[in-house]
Amino acid sequence: NSNLSEIKKFAAEVADLQKNPGQSYNNIRENYAILCQAVSKKSAELFNDRFCEFKNNNLSKNALNPMFHYFFRINGVEYILAGTEKKNPFAVLVLSGSDWIKEFRLLDIKALAKPAGQPEVVLRFLFKKLSDRTEFSIDLIVQIRWSHGKFCGNPEAKIYKSWAYNDLPWCMDILN
């Protein structure tokens, strides 16, 4: 538990430094930015390595679909998804998983380090529309952050979408 007390002491020093920045504060911020970029890069590399292993062990063209279905809310049945995005109401009809497979193919998922004020990774989903064979991508942003402020608590990840449901080609706007 001495390790835990050292972590708490360090976190308190970081919090105090943020409240009362001294001359060394800019140097610390630069080093923190380097740390964030290194964490982003390593996280993307780990995802890509593990994902490559997964693909090598799962050769079915539909092996990637469960991950995609989870993040993009594809279900076993067609359904209506409604809510608000950026304070605007939306309602879309979402294709069922079996209908989705007839129209689209998930080709790959790539993780890319994203420069930001904290560690971030872009998960780029690559698709093909089967009717015209066009390829397109849709991104999710994964923020890797501290659960209770810098160097406090454990690191955690939060996923943000960078798109609106109305913009997804497998969702049909039913409000307009």
CSV table of N, CA and C in Angstrom, one decimal, residues 22 64 71 118 121 127 138 145 160 164-165 168:
chain,number,residue,atom,x,y,z
A,22,GLY,N,4.2,27.1,-11.9
A,22,GLY,CA,5.4,27.8,-11.7
A,22,GLY,C,6.2,27.8,-13.0
A,64,LEU,N,-15.8,-10.3,-38.3
A,64,LEU,CA,-15.7,-8.9,-37.7
A,64,LEU,C,-17.1,-8.3,-37.3
A,71,PHE,N,-20.7,-1.6,-31.7
A,71,PHE,CA,-20.4,-0.2,-31.8
A,71,PHE,C,-21.5,0.6,-32.6
A,118,GLN,N,-5.0,14.6,-24.7
A,118,GLN,CA,-4.9,13.4,-23.9
A,118,GLN,C,-4.7,12.2,-24.9
A,121,VAL,N,-7.2,7.5,-29.7
A,121,VAL,CA,-7.0,6.5,-30.8
A,121,VAL,C,-8.3,6.6,-31.7
A,127,PHE,N,-15.6,-0.2,-44.9
A,127,PHE,CA,-16.7,-0.9,-45.4
A,127,PHE,C,-16.7,-0.9,-46.9
A,138,ILE,N,-15.8,4.8,-41.6
A,138,ILE,CA,-16.5,5.6,-40.5
A,138,ILE,C,-15.6,5.4,-39.2
A,145,ARG,N,-8.2,8.0,-20.7
A,145,ARG,CA,-8.1,9.1,-19.7
A,145,ARG,C,-8.0,8.5,-18.3
A,160,TYR,N,-16.3,7.7,-28.4
A,160,TYR,CA,-17.2,8.7,-28.9
A,160,TYR,C,-17.4,8.5,-30.4
A,164,ALA,N,-23.3,11.2,-37.2
A,164,ALA,CA,-24.7,11.2,-36.7
A,164,ALA,C,-25.4,9.9,-37.3
A,165,TYR,N,-26.3,9.4,-36.6
A,165,TYR,CA,-27.0,8.2,-37.1
A,165,TYR,C,-27.7,8.4,-38.4
A,168,LEU,N,-25.4,7.5,-41.4
A,168,LEU,CA,-25.0,6.1,-41.7
A,168,LEU,C,-25.8,5.5,-42.8
